[in-house]
JSON list of C-alpha atoms in Angstrom, two decimals:
[
{"chain": "Q", "resi": 23, "resn": "MET", "atom": "CA", "xyz": [0.00, 0.00, 0.00]},
{"chain": "Q", "resi": 24, "resn": "CYS", "atom": "CA", "xyz": [1.28, 3.41, -0.91]},
{"chain": "Q", "resi": 25, "resn": "SER", "atom": "CA", "xyz": [1.71, 5.91, 1.89]},
{"chain": "Q", "resi": 26, "resn": "LYS", "atom": "CA", "xyz": [0.07, 8.75, -0.06]},
{"chain": "Q", "resi": 27, "resn": "TRP", "atom": "CA", "xyz": [-3.28, 6.92, 0.08]},
{"chain": "Q", "resi": 28, "resn": "SER", "atom": "CA", "xyz": [-2.94, 6.47, 3.83]},
{"chain": "Q", "resi": 29, "resn": "GLU", "atom": "CA", "xyz": [-2.04, 10.14, 4.15]},
{"chain": "Q", "resi": 30, "resn": "TYR", "atom": "CA", "xyz": [-5.15, 11.25, 2.24]},
{"chain": "Q", "resi": 31, "resn": "GLY", "atom": "CA", "xyz": [-7.30, 9.20, 4.57]},
{"chain": "Q", "resi": 32, "resn": "ARG", "atom": "CA", "xyz": [-5.50, 10.29, 7.74]},
{"chain": "Q", "resi": 33, "resn": "ILE", "atom": "CA", "xyz": [-6.08, 13.94, 6.86]},
{"chain": "Q", "resi": 34, "resn": "LEU", "atom": "CA", "xyz": [-9.83, 13.32, 6.54]},
{"chain": "Q", "resi": 35, "resn": "GLN", "atom": "CA", "xyz": [-9.81, 11.36, 9.79]},
{"chain": "Q", "resi": 36, "resn": "GLU", "atom": "CA", "xyz": [-7.80, 13.94, 11.74]},
{"chain": "Q", "resi": 37, "resn": "LYS", "atom": "CA", "xyz": [-10.18, 16.69, 10.64]},
{"chain": "Q", "resi": 38, "resn": "GLY", "atom": "CA", "xyz": [-13.08, 14.64, 12.00]},
{"chain": "Q", "resi": 39, "resn": "LEU", "atom": "CA", "xyz": [-14.66, 14.29, 8.56]},
{"chain": "Q", "resi": 40, "resn": "VAL", "atom": "CA", "xyz": [-14.56, 10.48, 8.48]},
{"chain": "Q", "resi": 41, "resn": "THR", "atom": "CA", "xyz": [-14.27, 7.77, 11.10]},
{"chain": "Q", "resi": 42, "resn": "GLN", "atom": "CA", "xyz": [-12.75, 5.12, 8.84]},
{"chain": "Q", "resi": 43, "resn": "PHE", "atom": "CA", "xyz": [-11.57, 4.97, 5.24]},
{"chain": "Q", "resi": 44, "resn": "ALA", "atom": "CA", "xyz": [-10.32, 2.63, 2.56]},
{"chain": "Q", "resi": 45, "resn": "PHE", "atom": "CA", "xyz": [-8.91, 3.23, -0.92]},
{"chain": "Q", "resi": 46, "resn": "TYR", "atom": "CA", "xyz": [-9.16, 0.57, -3.63]},
{"chain": "Q", "resi": 47, "resn": "SER", "atom": "CA", "xyz": [-8.11, 0.26, -7.22]},
{"chain": "Q", "resi": 48, "resn": "LYS", "atom": "CA", "xyz": [-11.04, -0.11, -9.63]},
{"chain": "Q", "resi": 49, "resn": "GLY", "atom": "CA", "xyz": [-10.04, -3.78, -9.83]},
{"chain": "Q", "resi": 50, "resn": "GLY", "atom": "CA", "xyz": [-10.66, -4.20, -6.11]},
{"chain": "Q", "resi": 51, "resn": "HIS", "atom": "CA", "xyz": [-7.08, -4.19, -4.80]},
{"chain": "Q", "resi": 52, "resn": "LEU", "atom": "CA", "xyz": [-6.81, -2.53, -1.40]},
{"chain": "Q", "resi": 53, "resn": "TRP", "atom": "CA", "xyz": [-4.41, 0.43, -1.43]},
{"chain": "Q", "resi": 54, "resn": "ALA", "atom": "CA", "xyz": [-4.94, 1.75, 2.12]},
{"chain": "Q", "resi": 55, "resn": "THR", "atom": "CA", "xyz": [-7.33, 1.44, 5.06]},
{"chain": "Q", "resi": 56, "resn": "THR", "atom": "CA", "xyz": [-7.67, 2.54, 8.66]},
{"chain": "Q", "resi": 57, "resn": "SER", "atom": "CA", "xyz": [-7.73, -1.07, 9.85]},
{"chain": "Q", "resi": 58, "resn": "SER", "atom": "CA", "xyz": [-7.94, -4.63, 8.63]},
{"chain": "Q", "resi": 59, "resn": "HIS", "atom": "CA", "xyz": [-11.54, -4.67, 9.92]},
{"chain": "Q", "resi": 60, "resn": "PHE", "atom": "CA", "xyz": [-12.63, -1.87, 7.59]},
{"chain": "Q", "resi": 61, "resn": "GLN", "atom": "CA", "xyz": [-12.60, -3.52, 4.20]},
{"chain": "Q", "resi": 62, "resn": "VAL", "atom": "CA", "xyz": [-14.99, -4.55, 1.48]},
{"chain": "Q", "resi": 63, "resn": "GLU", "atom": "CA", "xyz": [-14.93, -8.26, 0.62]},
{"chain": "Q", "resi": 64, "resn": "PRO", "atom": "CA", "xyz": [-14.03, -8.97, -3.05]},
{"chain": "Q", "resi": 65, "resn": "GLU", "atom": "CA", "xyz": [-17.49, -10.20, -4.10]},
{"chain": "Q", "resi": 66, "resn": "GLU", "atom": "CA", "xyz": [-19.14, -7.29, -2.30]},
{"chain": "Q", "resi": 67, "resn": "PHE", "atom": "CA", "xyz": [-16.71, -4.87, -4.00]},
{"chain": "Q", "resi": 68, "resn": "THR", "atom": "CA", "xyz": [-17.76, -6.15, -7.42]},
{"chain": "Q", "resi": 69, "resn": "TYR", "atom": "CA", "xyz": [-21.44, -5.84, -6.44]},
{"chain": "Q", "resi": 70, "resn": "LEU", "atom": "CA", "xyz": [-20.85, -2.38, -4.99]},
{"chain": "Q", "resi": 71, "resn": "THR", "atom": "CA", "xyz": [-19.01, -0.95, -8.00]},
{"chain": "Q", "resi": 72, "resn": "ALA", "atom": "CA", "xyz": [-21.61, -2.42, -10.39]},
{"chain": "Q", "resi": 73, "resn": "GLY", "atom": "CA", "xyz": [-24.16, -0.38, -8.42]},
{"chain": "Q", "resi": 74, "resn": "PHE", "atom": "CA", "xyz": [-22.72, 2.80, -9.90]},
{"chain": "Q", "resi": 75, "resn": "GLN", "atom": "CA", "xyz": [-24.06, 1.64, -13.28]},
{"chain": "Q", "resi": 76, "resn": "ASP", "atom": "CA", "xyz": [-27.33, 0.08, -12.02]},
{"chain": "Q", "resi": 77, "resn": "ASP", "atom": "CA", "xyz": [-28.23, 0.78, -8.41]},
{"chain": "Q", "resi": 78, "resn": "SER", "atom": "CA", "xyz": [-31.47, -1.25, -8.29]},
{"chain": "Q", "resi": 79, "resn": "GLY", "atom": "CA", "xyz": [-29.80, -4.24, -6.59]},
{"chain": "Q", "resi": 80, "resn": "LEU", "atom": "CA", "xyz": [-28.13, -2.06, -3.99]},
{"chain": "Q", "resi": 81, "resn": "ARG", "atom": "CA", "xyz": [-31.39, -0.27, -3.26]},
{"chain": "Q", "resi": 82, "resn": "GLN", "atom": "CA", "xyz": [-33.14, -3.61, -2.71]},
{"chain": "Q", "resi": 83, "resn": "ARG", "atom": "CA", "xyz": [-30.46, -5.58, -0.88]},
{"chain": "Q", "resi": 84, "resn": "GLY", "atom": "CA", "xyz": [-28.22, -2.90, 0.61]},
{"chain": "Q", "resi": 85, "resn": "LEU", "atom": "CA", "xyz": [-24.47, -3.20, 0.90]},
{"chain": "Q", "resi": 86, "resn": "ARG", "atom": "CA", "xyz": [-21.77, -4.36, 3.31]},
{"chain": "Q", "resi": 87, "resn": "VAL", "atom": "CA", "xyz": [-18.75, -2.29, 4.23]},
{"chain": "Q", "resi": 88, "resn": "GLY", "atom": "CA", "xyz": [-16.38, -3.17, 7.04]},
{"chain": "Q", "resi": 89, "resn": "GLY", "atom": "CA", "xyz": [-18.69, -5.87, 8.32]},
{"chain": "Q", "resi": 90, "resn": "SER", "atom": "CA", "xyz": [-21.66, -3.50, 8.64]},
{"chain": "Q", "resi": 91, "resn": "HIS", "atom": "CA", "xyz": [-24.83, -3.59, 6.59]},
{"chain": "Q", "resi": 92, "resn": "TYR", "atom": "CA", "xyz": [-26.10, -0.32, 5.12]},
{"chain": "Q", "resi": 93, "resn": "THR", "atom": "CA", "xyz": [-29.13, 0.76, 3.12]},
{"chain": "Q", "resi": 94, "resn": "MET", "atom": "CA", "xyz": [-28.28, 2.75, 0.04]},
{"chain": "Q", "resi": 95, "resn": "THR", "atom": "CA", "xyz": [-30.03, 6.10, 0.24]},
{"chain": "Q", "resi": 96, "resn": "ARG", "atom": "CA", "xyz": [-28.54, 8.16, -2.56]},
{"chain": "Q", "resi": 97, "resn": "LEU", "atom": "CA", "xyz": [-26.58, 8.02, -5.78]},
{"chain": "Q", "resi": 98, "resn": "SER", "atom": "CA", "xyz": [-25.37, 11.42, -6.98]},
{"chain": "Q", "resi": 99, "resn": "ASN", "atom": "CA", "xyz": [-26.68, 12.91, -10.20]},
{"chain": "Q", "resi": 100, "resn": "ARG", "atom": "CA", "xyz": [-23.35, 12.35, -11.89]},
{"chain": "Q", "resi": 101, "resn": "GLY", "atom": "CA", "xyz": [-23.37, 8.73, -10.66]},
{"chain": "Q", "resi": 102, "resn": "SER", "atom": "CA", "xyz": [-20.00, 8.79, -8.93]},
{"chain": "Q", "resi": 103, "resn": "ILE", "atom": "CA", "xyz": [-20.91, 9.18, -5.25]},
{"chain": "Q", "resi": 104, "resn": "MET", "atom": "CA", "xyz": [-23.07, 6.81, -3.23]},
{"chain": "Q", "resi": 105, "resn": "VAL", "atom": "CA", "xyz": [-24.44, 7.33, 0.28]},
{"chain": "Q", "resi": 106, "resn": "ALA", "atom": "CA", "xyz": [-25.60, 4.49, 2.51]},
{"chain": "Q", "resi": 107, "resn": "ARG", "atom": "CA", "xyz": [-26.64, 4.40, 6.16]},
{"chain": "Q", "resi": 108, "resn": "ASP", "atom": "CA", "xyz": [-27.79, 2.24, 9.00]},
{"chain": "Q", "resi": 109, "resn": "ALA", "atom": "CA", "xyz": [-31.04, 3.75, 10.24]},
{"chain": "Q", "resi": 110, "resn": "ALA", "atom": "CA", "xyz": [-30.77, 2.10, 13.66]},
{"chain": "Q", "resi": 111, "resn": "SER", "atom": "CA", "xyz": [-27.33, 3.42, 14.57]},
{"chain": "Q", "resi": 112, "resn": "GLY", "atom": "CA", "xyz": [-27.09, 6.56, 12.44]},
{"chain": "Q", "resi": 113, "resn": "HIS", "atom": "CA", "xyz": [-23.76, 5.33, 11.08]},
{"chain": "Q", "resi": 114, "resn": "GLY", "atom": "CA", "xyz": [-23.17, 5.45, 7.37]},
{"chain": "Q", "resi": 115, "resn": "CYS", "atom": "CA", "xyz": [-20.72, 5.50, 4.52]},
{"chain": "Q", "resi": 116, "resn": "VAL", "atom": "CA", "xyz": [-19.94, 7.55, 1.44]},
{"chain": "Q", "resi": 117, "resn": "ILE", "atom": "CA", "xyz": [-18.38, 5.85, -1.56]},
{"chain": "Q", "resi": 118, "resn": "CYS", "atom": "CA", "xyz": [-16.83, 7.67, -4.51]},
{"chain": "Q", "resi": 119, "resn": "CYS", "atom": "CA", "xyz": [-15.99, 5.91, -7.76]},
{"chain": "Q", "resi": 120, "resn": "CYS", "atom": "CA", "xyz": [-13.19, 7.68, -9.65]},
{"chain": "Q", "resi": 121, "resn": "SER", "atom": "CA", "xyz": [-11.61, 6.70, -12.97]},
{"chain": "Q", "resi": 122, "resn": "ARG", "atom": "CA", "xyz": [-8.99, 4.40, -11.44]},
{"chain": "Q", "resi": 123, "resn": "CYS", "atom": "CA", "xyz": [-9.86, 4.14, -7.75]},
{"chain": "Q", "resi": 124, "resn": "VAL", "atom": "CA", "xyz": [-12.71, 3.87, -5.27]},
{"chain": "Q", "resi": 125, "resn": "ILE", "atom": "CA", "xyz": [-12.86, 5.80, -2.00]},
{"chain": "Q", "resi": 126, "resn": "VAL", "atom": "CA", "xyz": [-14.86, 4.27, 0.87]},
{"chain": "Q", "resi": 127, "resn": "ALA", "atom": "CA", "xyz": [-15.37, 6.48, 3.93]},
{"chain": "Q", "resi": 128, "resn": "ALA", "atom": "CA", "xyz": [-17.48, 5.84, 7.02]},
{"chain": "Q", "resi": 129, "resn": "TYR", "atom": "CA", "xyz": [-18.92, 8.13, 9.66]},
{"chain": "Q", "resi": 130, "resn": "GLU", "atom": "CA", "xyz": [-20.42, 7.21, 13.02]},
{"chain": "Q", "resi": 131, "resn": "ASP", "atom": "CA", "xyz": [-22.65, 10.16, 13.77]},
{"chain": "Q", "resi": 132, "resn": "SER", "atom": "CA", "xyz": [-25.47, 11.10, 11.42]},
{"chain": "Q", "resi": 133, "resn": "SER", "atom": "CA", "xyz": [-24.49, 14.75, 11.87]},
{"chain": "Q", "resi": 134, "resn": "GLN", "atom": "CA", "xyz": [-21.20, 13.91, 10.07]},
{"chain": "Q", "resi": 135, "resn": "LEU", "atom": "CA", "xyz": [-22.93, 12.94, 6.82]},
{"chain": "Q", "resi": 136, "resn": "GLY", "atom": "CA", "xyz": [-22.68, 16.36, 5.18]},
{"chain": "Q", "resi": 137, "resn": "ALA", "atom": "CA", "xyz": [-19.04, 16.83, 6.15]},
{"chain": "Q", "resi": 138, "resn": "CYS", "atom": "CA", "xyz": [-18.12, 13.28, 5.09]},
{"chain": "Q", "resi": 139, "resn": "TYR", "atom": "CA", "xyz": [-19.95, 13.65, 1.76]},
{"chain": "Q", "resi": 140, "resn": "SER", "atom": "CA", "xyz": [-18.30, 17.00, 0.98]},
{"chain": "Q", "resi": 141, "resn": "ALA", "atom": "CA", "xyz": [-14.82, 15.75, 1.93]},
{"chain": "Q", "resi": 142, "resn": "VAL", "atom": "CA", "xyz": [-15.12, 12.58, -0.15]},
{"chain": "Q", "resi": 143, "resn": "GLU", "atom": "CA", "xyz": [-16.55, 14.53, -3.09]},
{"chain": "Q", "resi": 144, "resn": "ARG", "atom": "CA", "xyz": [-13.68, 17.06, -2.97]},
{"chain": "Q", "resi": 145, "resn": "LEU", "atom": "CA", "xyz": [-11.07, 14.30, -2.69]},
{"chain": "Q", "resi": 146, "resn": "GLY", "atom": "CA", "xyz": [-12.73, 12.44, -5.57]},
{"chain": "Q", "resi": 147, "resn": "ASP", "atom": "CA", "xyz": [-12.64, 15.58, -7.74]},
{"chain": "Q", "resi": 148, "resn": "PHE", "atom": "CA", "xyz": [-8.97, 16.12, -6.83]},
{"chain": "Q", "resi": 149, "resn": "LEU", "atom": "CA", "xyz": [-8.10, 12.51, -7.72]},
{"chain": "Q", "resi": 150, "resn": "LEU", "atom": "CA", "xyz": [-10.03, 12.71, -11.00]},
{"chain": "Q", "resi": 151, "resn": "ASP", "atom": "CA", "xyz": [-8.05, 15.84, -11.89]},
{"chain": "Q", "resi": 152, "resn": "LYS", "atom": "CA", "xyz": [-4.85, 13.87, -11.19]},
{"chain": "Q", "resi": 153, "resn": "GLY", "atom": "CA", "xyz": [-5.95, 11.02, -13.46]},
{"chain": "Q", "resi": 154, "resn": "PHE", "atom": "CA", "xyz": [-7.27, 8.67, -10.80]}
]
């Protein structure tokens, strides 16, 4: 794993914008994560990234990230950012699909959603500008 990916995630974490993060290649290879417990299983990764093209399955079944089940609540108009949450706990995740990588970020307090979404969106835009 490259240290720059860890550094991107640590900055978001230190600012309180995300609780956990993971960066993947579009092929599903893990580049960086906050912990070995916060990962997306390979078959779930394939299912998750396919949801950016057709989200009907994710809306019906939900998704698993880091061992937690979430209900997909939103796919951005441009189809590159997905929001999912656990209604019972208020926890959720924001997933951004770039050209060559996928950002997965989680938050634990429902009040963090806006900050997490904005941070992941900005990082995604930055990475797209850099060719990722």
